[in-house]
PDB file of C-alpha atoms in Angstrom:
ATOM      1  CA  MET D   1     -34.827   4.282 -19.395  1.00 45.00           C
ATOM      2  CA  SER D   2     -32.743   1.523 -17.870  1.00 63.00           C
ATOM      3  CA  ASP D   3     -30.986   1.970 -14.561  1.00 83.00           C
ATOM      4  CA  SER D   4     -27.381   3.110 -14.591  1.00 94.00           C
ATOM      5  CA  PRO D   5     -24.689   0.507 -13.817  1.00 95.00           C
ATOM      6  CA  ILE D   6     -24.114   2.128 -10.399  1.00 95.00           C
ATOM      7  CA  THR D   7     -27.831   1.881  -9.587  1.00 96.00           C
ATOM      8  CA  GLN D   8     -27.784  -1.782 -10.663  1.00 96.00           C
ATOM      9  CA  LEU D   9     -24.731  -2.449  -8.496  1.00 97.00           C
ATOM     10  CA  LEU D  10     -26.334  -0.873  -5.425  1.00 97.00           C
ATOM     11  CA  ALA D  11     -29.494  -2.925  -6.014  1.00 97.00           C
ATOM     12  CA  ILE D  12     -27.469  -6.133  -6.365  1.00 97.00           C
ATOM     13  CA  MET D  13     -25.643  -5.437  -3.114  1.00 98.00           C
ATOM     14  CA  ALA D  14     -28.897  -4.717  -1.294  1.00 97.00           C
ATOM     15  CA  ARG D  15     -30.358  -7.954  -2.640  1.00 97.00           C
ATOM     16  CA  LEU D  16     -27.328  -9.948  -1.507  1.00 98.00           C
ATOM     17  CA  ARG D  17     -27.710  -8.488   1.990  1.00 97.00           C
ATOM     18  CA  ASP D  18     -31.462  -9.073   2.220  1.00 97.00           C
ATOM     19  CA  PRO D  19     -31.981 -10.932   5.544  1.00 95.00           C
ATOM     20  CA  GLU D  20     -34.595 -13.263   4.070  1.00 95.00           C
ATOM     21  CA  THR D  21     -33.657 -13.824   0.422  1.00 96.00           C
ATOM     22  CA  GLY D  22     -29.999 -12.805   0.272  1.00 96.00           C
ATOM     23  CA  CYS D  23     -26.751 -14.758   0.223  1.00 97.00           C
ATOM     24  CA  PRO D  24     -25.885 -16.351   3.608  1.00 97.00           C
ATOM     25  CA  TRP D  25     -22.221 -15.368   3.271  1.00 97.00           C
ATOM     26  CA  ASP D  26     -22.935 -11.738   2.359  1.00 97.00           C
ATOM     27  CA  ILE D  27     -25.527 -11.395   5.119  1.00 97.00           C
ATOM     28  CA  LYS D  28     -23.028 -12.604   7.709  1.00 97.00           C
ATOM     29  CA  GLN D  29     -20.357  -9.994   6.912  1.00 97.00           C
ATOM     30  CA  ASP D  30     -19.649  -6.785   8.809  1.00 97.00           C
ATOM     31  CA  PHE D  31     -17.121  -3.945   8.577  1.00 97.00           C
ATOM     32  CA  ASP D  32     -14.404  -5.942  10.331  1.00 95.00           C
ATOM     33  CA  SER D  33     -14.798  -9.104   8.281  1.00 96.00           C
ATOM     34  CA  ILE D  34     -14.822  -7.215   4.966  1.00 96.00           C
ATOM     35  CA  ALA D  35     -11.824  -4.977   5.732  1.00 93.00           C
ATOM     36  CA  PRO D  36      -9.178  -7.624   4.830  1.00 90.00           C
ATOM     37  CA  TYR D  37     -10.842  -8.167   1.445  1.00 94.00           C
ATOM     38  CA  THR D  38     -10.781  -4.408   0.833  1.00 95.00           C
ATOM     39  CA  ILE D  39      -7.034  -4.330   1.429  1.00 90.00           C
ATOM     40  CA  GLU D  40      -6.505  -7.410  -0.750  1.00 91.00           C
ATOM     41  CA  GLU D  41      -8.444  -5.890  -3.643  1.00 95.00           C
ATOM     42  CA  ALA D  42      -6.352  -2.714  -3.466  1.00 92.00           C
ATOM     43  CA  PHE D  43      -3.198  -4.792  -3.806  1.00 88.00           C
ATOM     44  CA  GLU D  44      -4.676  -6.674  -6.764  1.00 94.00           C
ATOM     45  CA  VAL D  45      -5.321  -3.329  -8.449  1.00 95.00           C
ATOM     46  CA  ALA D  46      -1.663  -2.421  -7.866  1.00 88.00           C
ATOM     47  CA  GLU D  47      -0.551  -5.770  -9.305  1.00 87.00           C
ATOM     48  CA  ALA D  48      -2.605  -5.295 -12.457  1.00 94.00           C
ATOM     49  CA  ILE D  49      -1.044  -1.845 -12.915  1.00 92.00           C
ATOM     50  CA  ALA D  50       2.468  -3.209 -12.400  1.00 85.00           C
ATOM     51  CA  GLN D  51       1.825  -5.875 -15.047  1.00 88.00           C
ATOM     52  CA  ARG D  52       0.251  -3.342 -17.429  1.00 94.00           C
ATOM     53  CA  ASP D  53      -2.663  -5.748 -17.726  1.00 96.00           C
ATOM     54  CA  TYR D  54      -5.400  -3.243 -18.470  1.00 97.00           C
ATOM     55  CA  PRO D  55      -8.294  -5.689 -18.998  1.00 97.00           C
ATOM     56  CA  GLU D  56      -7.379  -7.141 -15.596  1.00 97.00           C
ATOM     57  CA  LEU D  57      -7.123  -3.617 -14.154  1.00 97.00           C
ATOM     58  CA  LYS D  58     -10.665  -2.897 -15.302  1.00 97.00           C
ATOM     59  CA  GLU D  59     -11.900  -5.996 -13.493  1.00 97.00           C
ATOM     60  CA  GLU D  60      -9.864  -5.340 -10.346  1.00 97.00           C
ATOM     61  CA  LEU D  61     -11.105  -1.749 -10.137  1.00 98.00           C
ATOM     62  CA  GLY D  62     -14.608  -3.169 -10.221  1.00 97.00           C
ATOM     63  CA  ASP D  63     -13.757  -5.523  -7.368  1.00 97.00           C
ATOM     64  CA  LEU D  64     -12.386  -2.594  -5.382  1.00 98.00           C
ATOM     65  CA  LEU D  65     -15.528  -0.577  -6.082  1.00 98.00           C
ATOM     66  CA  LEU D  66     -17.563  -3.513  -4.796  1.00 98.00           C
ATOM     67  CA  GLN D  67     -15.797  -3.167  -1.461  1.00 98.00           C
ATOM     68  CA  VAL D  68     -16.896   0.475  -1.212  1.00 98.00           C
ATOM     69  CA  VAL D  69     -20.462  -0.503  -2.079  1.00 98.00           C
ATOM     70  CA  PHE D  70     -20.380  -3.375   0.443  1.00 98.00           C
ATOM     71  CA  HIS D  71     -19.223  -1.122   3.295  1.00 98.00           C
ATOM     72  CA  SER D  72     -21.762   1.518   2.283  1.00 98.00           C
ATOM     73  CA  GLN D  73     -24.603  -1.014   2.316  1.00 98.00           C
ATOM     74  CA  ILE D  74     -23.648  -2.191   5.809  1.00 98.00           C
ATOM     75  CA  ALA D  75     -23.548   1.440   6.939  1.00 98.00           C
ATOM     76  CA  ARG D  76     -26.955   2.146   5.372  1.00 97.00           C
ATOM     77  CA  GLU D  77     -28.475  -0.801   7.217  1.00 98.00           C
ATOM     78  CA  GLN D  78     -27.116   0.607  10.485  1.00 98.00           C
ATOM     79  CA  GLY D  79     -28.399   4.106   9.752  1.00 97.00           C
ATOM     80  CA  LEU D  80     -24.885   5.551   9.532  1.00 98.00           C
ATOM     81  CA  PHE D  81     -24.631   6.731   5.910  1.00 98.00           C
ATOM     82  CA  ASP D  82     -25.175   5.434   2.388  1.00 97.00           C
ATOM     83  CA  PHE D  83     -23.268   5.264  -0.889  1.00 98.00           C
ATOM     84  CA  THR D  84     -24.615   8.606  -2.118  1.00 97.00           C
ATOM     85  CA  GLU D  85     -23.260  10.319   0.984  1.00 98.00           C
ATOM     86  CA  VAL D  86     -19.866   8.647   0.468  1.00 98.00           C
ATOM     87  CA  VAL D  87     -19.703  10.049  -3.060  1.00 97.00           C
ATOM     88  CA  GLN D  88     -20.886  13.502  -1.949  1.00 97.00           C
ATOM     89  CA  VAL D  89     -18.284  13.705   0.819  1.00 95.00           C
ATOM     90  CA  LEU D  90     -15.627  12.725  -1.720  1.00 96.00           C
ATOM     91  CA  CYS D  91     -16.775  15.362  -4.220  1.00 96.00           C
ATOM     92  CA  ASP D  92     -16.780  18.051  -1.536  1.00 93.00           C
ATOM     93  CA  LYS D  93     -13.314  17.023  -0.362  1.00 92.00           C
ATOM     94  CA  MET D  94     -11.805  17.033  -3.860  1.00 92.00           C
ATOM     95  CA  VAL D  95     -13.141  20.521  -4.558  1.00 92.00           C
ATOM     96  CA  ARG D  96     -12.035  21.776  -1.127  1.00 90.00           C
ATOM     97  CA  ARG D  97      -8.521  20.355  -1.469  1.00 88.00           C
ATOM     98  CA  HIS D  98      -7.983  21.827  -4.946  1.00 89.00           C
ATOM     99  CA  PRO D  99      -8.636  25.552  -4.462  1.00 87.00           C
ATOM    100  CA  HIS D 100      -6.105  26.253  -7.221  1.00 85.00           C
ATOM    101  CA  VAL D 101      -8.491  24.509  -9.642  1.00 87.00           C
ATOM    102  CA  PHE D 102     -11.959  25.204  -8.225  1.00 87.00           C
ATOM    103  CA  GLY D 103     -11.231  28.380  -6.224  1.00 78.00           C
ATOM    104  CA  GLU D 104      -9.122  31.478  -6.388  1.00 76.00           C
ATOM    105  CA  SER D 105      -5.869  30.166  -4.898  1.00 77.00           C
ATOM    106  CA  ASP D 106      -2.730  29.630  -6.946  1.00 75.00           C
ATOM    107  CA  ALA D 107      -0.279  26.714  -7.018  1.00 74.00           C
ATOM    108  CA  ALA D 108       2.777  27.290  -9.151  1.00 72.00           C
ATOM    109  CA  ASP D 109       4.045  23.723  -9.097  1.00 79.00           C
ATOM    110  CA  GLU D 110       3.556  20.252  -7.644  1.00 81.00           C
ATOM    111  CA  GLN D 111       5.349  21.160  -4.405  1.00 79.00           C
ATOM    112  CA  ALA D 112       2.980  24.077  -3.816  1.00 78.00           C
ATOM    113  CA  VAL D 113       0.036  21.737  -4.354  1.00 78.00           C
ATOM    114  CA  LYS D 114       1.432  19.355  -1.701  1.00 77.00           C
ATOM    115  CA  VAL D 115       1.914  22.190   0.790  1.00 76.00           C
ATOM    116  CA  ASN D 116      -1.639  23.438   0.256  1.00 77.00           C
ATOM    117  CA  TRP D 117      -2.968  19.881   0.513  1.00 76.00           C
ATOM    118  CA  GLU D 118      -1.349  19.342   3.921  1.00 76.00           C
ATOM    119  CA  GLN D 119      -2.570  22.699   5.227  1.00 78.00           C
ATOM    120  CA  ILE D 120      -6.121  21.938   4.143  1.00 79.00           C
ATOM    121  CA  LYS D 121      -5.949  18.477   5.744  1.00 77.00           C
ATOM    122  CA  GLN D 122      -4.828  20.061   9.020  1.00 76.00           C
ATOM    123  CA  GLN D 123      -7.767  22.453   8.858  1.00 78.00           C
ATOM    124  CA  GLU D 124     -10.116  19.525   8.241  1.00 77.00           C
ATOM    125  CA  ARG D 125      -8.719  17.657  11.257  1.00 74.00           C
ATOM    126  CA  ALA D 126      -9.179  20.757  13.405  1.00 74.00           C
ATOM    127  CA  ARG D 127     -12.835  21.050  12.357  1.00 78.00           C
ATOM    128  CA  LYS D 128     -13.322  17.422  13.344  1.00 77.00           C
ATOM    129  CA  GLY D 129     -11.838  18.134  16.777  1.00 72.00           C
ATOM    130  CA  LYS D 130      -8.649  16.236  15.986  1.00 69.00           C
ATOM    131  CA  THR D 131      -6.109  18.652  17.393  1.00 65.00           C
ATOM    132  CA  HIS D 132      -2.559  18.606  16.093  1.00 65.00           C
ATOM    133  CA  GLN D 133      -0.229  16.812  18.511  1.00 76.00           C
ATOM    134  CA  SER D 134       2.653  15.671  16.321  1.00 85.00           C
ATOM    135  CA  ALA D 135       4.175  16.300  12.904  1.00 83.00           C
ATOM    136  CA  LEU D 136       3.684  12.560  12.352  1.00 87.00           C
ATOM    137  CA  ASP D 137      -0.104  12.667  12.771  1.00 83.00           C
ATOM    138  CA  GLY D 138      -2.229  11.313   9.962  1.00 80.00           C
ATOM    139  CA  VAL D 139      -0.272   8.202   8.968  1.00 87.00           C
ATOM    140  CA  PRO D 140      -2.661   5.208   9.210  1.00 85.00           C
ATOM    141  CA  ALA D 141      -1.399   2.403  11.426  1.00 85.00           C
ATOM    142  CA  GLY D 142      -2.849  -0.180   9.049  1.00 81.00           C
ATOM    143  CA  LEU D 143      -0.640   0.715   6.085  1.00 83.00           C
ATOM    144  CA  PRO D 144       1.849  -1.877   4.818  1.00 85.00           C
ATOM    145  CA  ALA D 145       5.045  -1.523   6.829  1.00 90.00           C
ATOM    146  CA  LEU D 146       7.255  -0.232   4.002  1.00 91.00           C
ATOM    147  CA  GLN D 147       4.695   2.327   2.913  1.00 89.00           C
ATOM    148  CA  ARG D 148       4.061   3.499   6.481  1.00 93.00           C
ATOM    149  CA  ALA D 149       7.791   3.860   7.175  1.00 95.00           C
ATOM    150  CA  SER D 150       8.157   6.012   4.062  1.00 94.00           C
ATOM    151  CA  LYS D 151       5.219   8.256   4.987  1.00 92.00           C
ATOM    152  CA  VAL D 152       6.468   8.709   8.563  1.00 94.00           C
ATOM    153  CA  GLN D 153       9.898   9.695   7.226  1.00 95.00           C
ATOM    154  CA  LYS D 154       8.388  12.172   4.756  1.00 92.00           C
ATOM    155  CA  LYS D 155       6.408  13.856   7.529  1.00 90.00           C
ATOM    156  CA  ALA D 156       9.516  14.123   9.702  1.00 93.00           C
ATOM    157  CA  ALA D 157      11.399  15.588   6.736  1.00 92.00           C
ATOM    158  CA  ARG D 158       8.820  18.372   6.366  1.00 87.00           C
ATOM    159  CA  VAL D 159       9.971  19.864   9.683  1.00 88.00           C
ATOM    160  CA  GLY D 160      13.638  19.514   8.727  1.00 92.00           C
ATOM    161  CA  PHE D 161      14.416  16.199  10.458  1.00 93.00           C
ATOM    162  CA  ASP D 162      16.181  14.578   7.533  1.00 94.00           C
ATOM    163  CA  TRP D 163      19.541  14.012   5.882  1.00 93.00           C
ATOM    164  CA  PRO D 164      20.299  16.576   3.168  1.00 92.00           C
ATOM    165  CA  GLU D 165      21.234  13.953   0.557  1.00 94.00           C
ATOM    166  CA  ALA D 166      21.525  10.206  -0.065  1.00 96.00           C
ATOM    167  CA  ASP D 167      25.228   9.684   0.780  1.00 96.00           C
ATOM    168  CA  PRO D 168      24.937   9.962   4.589  1.00 96.00           C
ATOM    169  CA  VAL D 169      21.871   7.705   4.479  1.00 96.00           C
ATOM    170  CA  ARG D 170      23.962   5.100   2.671  1.00 96.00           C
ATOM    171  CA  GLU D 171      26.590   5.395   5.421  1.00 96.00           C
ATOM    172  CA  GLN D 172      23.844   4.909   8.000  1.00 97.00           C
ATOM    173  CA  VAL D 173      22.884   1.654   6.272  1.00 97.00           C
ATOM    174  CA  ASN D 174      26.422   0.402   6.934  1.00 97.00           C
ATOM    175  CA  LEU D 175      26.203   1.451  10.588  1.00 97.00           C
ATOM    176  CA  GLU D 176      22.881  -0.330  11.018  1.00 97.00           C
ATOM    177  CA  LEU D 177      24.287  -3.471   9.368  1.00 97.00           C
ATOM    178  CA  ALA D 178      27.215  -3.385  11.794  1.00 97.00           C
ATOM    179  CA  GLU D 179      24.795  -3.213  14.726  1.00 97.00           C
ATOM    180  CA  LEU D 180      22.876  -6.150  13.229  1.00 97.00           C
ATOM    181  CA  ASP D 181      26.135  -8.119  12.994  1.00 97.00           C
ATOM    182  CA  GLU D 182      26.787  -7.421  16.673  1.00 96.00           C
ATOM    183  CA  ALA D 183      23.281  -8.585  17.613  1.00 96.00           C
ATOM    184  CA  LEU D 184      23.760 -11.749  15.559  1.00 97.00           C
ATOM    185  CA  HIS D 185      27.036 -12.369  17.368  1.00 95.00           C
ATOM    186  CA  ASN D 186      25.347 -11.984  20.758  1.00 94.00           C
ATOM    187  CA  GLY D 187      22.497 -14.250  19.702  1.00 91.00           C
ATOM    188  CA  HIS D 188      19.595 -12.445  21.420  1.00 93.00           C
ATOM    189  CA  GLN D 189      16.563 -12.852  19.179  1.00 95.00           C
ATOM    190  CA  ALA D 190      14.811  -9.696  20.382  1.00 95.00           C
ATOM    191  CA  ASP D 191      17.920  -7.597  19.647  1.00 96.00           C
ATOM    192  CA  ILE D 192      18.322  -9.233  16.238  1.00 97.00           C
ATOM    193  CA  GLU D 193      14.744  -8.379  15.329  1.00 97.00           C
ATOM    194  CA  ASP D 194      15.194  -4.813  16.569  1.00 96.00           C
ATOM    195  CA  GLU D 195      18.397  -4.236  14.598  1.00 97.00           C
ATOM    196  CA  LEU D 196      17.018  -5.878  11.468  1.00 97.00           C
ATOM    197  CA  GLY D 197      14.064  -3.508  11.684  1.00 97.00           C
ATOM    198  CA  ASP D 198      16.474  -0.572  11.873  1.00 97.00           C
ATOM    199  CA  VAL D 199      18.257  -1.830   8.744  1.00 97.00           C
ATOM    200  CA  ILE D 200      14.978  -2.076   6.811  1.00 97.00           C
ATOM    201  CA  PHE D 201      13.807   1.329   8.076  1.00 97.00           C
ATOM    202  CA  THR D 202      17.075   2.932   6.938  1.00 97.00           C
ATOM    203  CA  LEU D 203      16.839   1.235   3.536  1.00 97.00           C
ATOM    204  CA  VAL D 204      13.372   2.761   3.156  1.00 97.00           C
ATOM    205  CA  ASN D 205      14.924   6.124   3.957  1.00 97.00           C
ATOM    206  CA  LEU D 206      17.598   5.554   1.329  1.00 97.00           C
ATOM    207  CA  SER D 207      14.898   4.636  -1.188  1.00 96.00           C
ATOM    208  CA  ARG D 208      13.123   7.903  -0.429  1.00 95.00           C
ATOM    209  CA  HIS D 209      16.293   9.929  -1.012  1.00 96.00           C
ATOM    210  CA  LEU D 210      16.883   8.059  -4.275  1.00 96.00           C
ATOM    211  CA  LYS D 211      13.264   8.808  -5.266  1.00 93.00           C
ATOM    212  CA  ILE D 212      12.451   5.106  -5.529  1.00 94.00           C
ATOM    213  CA  ASP D 213       9.292   3.563  -4.135  1.00 91.00           C
ATOM    214  CA  PRO D 214      10.571   0.808  -1.787  1.00 92.00           C
ATOM    215  CA  GLU D 215       7.364  -1.179  -2.147  1.00 87.00           C
ATOM    216  CA  GLN D 216       7.677  -1.171  -5.922  1.00 86.00           C
ATOM    217  CA  ALA D 217      11.390  -1.955  -5.790  1.00 92.00           C
ATOM    218  CA  LEU D 218      10.753  -4.945  -3.531  1.00 91.00           C
ATOM    219  CA  ARG D 219       7.921  -6.141  -5.761  1.00 86.00           C
ATOM    220  CA  LYS D 220      10.245  -6.084  -8.769  1.00 90.00           C
ATOM    221  CA  ALA D 221      12.981  -7.899  -6.856  1.00 94.00           C
ATOM    222  CA  THR D 222      10.506 -10.569  -5.752  1.00 93.00           C
ATOM    223  CA  ALA D 223       9.193 -10.967  -9.302  1.00 90.00           C
ATOM    224  CA  LYS D 224      12.768 -11.302 -10.586  1.00 94.00           C
ATOM    225  CA  PHE D 225      13.543 -13.963  -7.999  1.00 96.00           C
ATOM    226  CA  GLU D 226      10.336 -15.817  -8.857  1.00 94.00           C
ATOM    227  CA  THR D 227      11.174 -15.787 -12.595  1.00 95.00           C
ATOM    228  CA  ARG D 228      14.660 -17.147 -11.984  1.00 95.00           C
ATOM    229  CA  PHE D 229      13.475 -19.752  -9.497  1.00 96.00           C
ATOM    230  CA  ARG D 230      10.811 -21.062 -11.888  1.00 95.00           C
ATOM    231  CA  GLN D 231      13.435 -21.179 -14.647  1.00 95.00           C
ATOM    232  CA  MET D 232      15.674 -23.176 -12.346  1.00 93.00           C
ATOM    233  CA  GLU D 233      12.834 -25.637 -11.697  1.00 94.00           C
ATOM    234  CA  GLN D 234      12.268 -26.046 -15.440  1.00 93.00           C
ATOM    235  CA  ASP D 235      15.968 -26.547 -16.198  1.00 91.00           C
ATOM    236  CA  GLN D 236      16.590 -29.330 -13.690  1.00 90.00           C
ATOM    237  CA  PRO D 237      15.658 -32.939 -14.496  1.00 90.00           C
ATOM    238  CA  SER D 238      15.493 -33.737 -10.777  1.00 89.00           C
ATOM    239  CA  PRO D 239      13.411 -32.023  -8.045  1.00 92.00           C
ATOM    240  CA  LEU D 240      15.310 -29.162  -6.441  1.00 93.00           C
ATOM    241  CA  ASP D 241      15.071 -30.694  -2.979  1.00 92.00           C
ATOM    242  CA  THR D 242      17.252 -33.590  -4.174  1.00 93.00           C
ATOM    243  CA  LEU D 243      20.174 -31.310  -5.130  1.00 91.00           C
ATOM    244  CA  ASP D 244      23.047 -30.496  -2.813  1.00 92.00           C
ATOM    245  CA  PRO D 245      23.982 -26.822  -2.112  1.00 93.00           C
ATOM    246  CA  ALA D 246      26.676 -26.742  -4.803  1.00 94.00           C
ATOM    247  CA  ALA D 247      24.287 -28.093  -7.441  1.00 93.00           C
ATOM    248  CA  LEU D 248      21.601 -25.626  -6.370  1.00 94.00           C
ATOM    249  CA  GLU D 249      24.032 -22.720  -6.711  1.00 94.00           C
ATOM    250  CA  ALA D 250      25.087 -23.897 -10.173  1.00 93.00           C
ATOM    251  CA  ALA D 251      21.448 -24.246 -11.201  1.00 94.00           C
ATOM    252  CA  TRP D 252      20.702 -20.755  -9.882  1.00 94.00           C
ATOM    253  CA  GLN D 253      23.569 -19.195 -11.821  1.00 94.00           C
ATOM    254  CA  GLN D 254      22.396 -20.938 -14.984  1.00 93.00           C
ATOM    255  CA  ALA D 255      18.858 -19.650 -14.465  1.00 94.00           C
ATOM    256  CA  LYS D 256      20.201 -16.109 -13.967  1.00 93.00           C
ATOM    257  CA  ARG D 257      22.044 -16.315 -17.261  1.00 93.00           C
ATOM    258  CA  ARG D 258      18.985 -17.612 -19.091  1.00 90.00           C
ATOM    259  CA  THR D 259      16.647 -14.933 -17.719  1.00 85.00           C
TER     260      THR D 259
END
């Protein structure tokens, strides 16, 4: 019987890391050097999903799996853990965090599932000796800024620190923009950066109240801009950097109409 694809993948990774016969690049890597690639592959998975490119999604999921195997191989070499242990810990966690499926607990709806999930996570942290210090605990510092802002706000909202609806959040956006205008008028770069951050943070909060993923909304806006900009490049007989501001604006409006 032939080896399973997972067994083949683990063997390939071990071969690549072999100190004598492996690949020089793969041998050189460690947890820190691989981490950026892991993050990049996760974003490429998200991009394939956004584009509904399912053959590409299949490939990108494989690339993401490779990152897990790579980290696991490095850990095995250091006597920390191996891929089998990673999978077993995951299986145990999924069963433990779904008592309404694998145990005797009940969860009437999605909200009840979320409440149970958070309680179980707190219990897990306590068993690991990670005592609860703040309602904001558990949000990774390495998350993308928009995603981290949203998660921090959701955790604060769970203890009641939140606006009841979207309208006052929209008013807060105006207040933050006014403070940004004042900082721009004063011309202090540090204050401008601080106030701009407050504007973005409040917009994330508004997105949350509108039940819109700010990361996804920004991705769509960027893709829309890119489509229109490329159309503008195609429409113009001359390079864009040779056009004056009025001509650029006219070209942009034409591209918007065409797309």
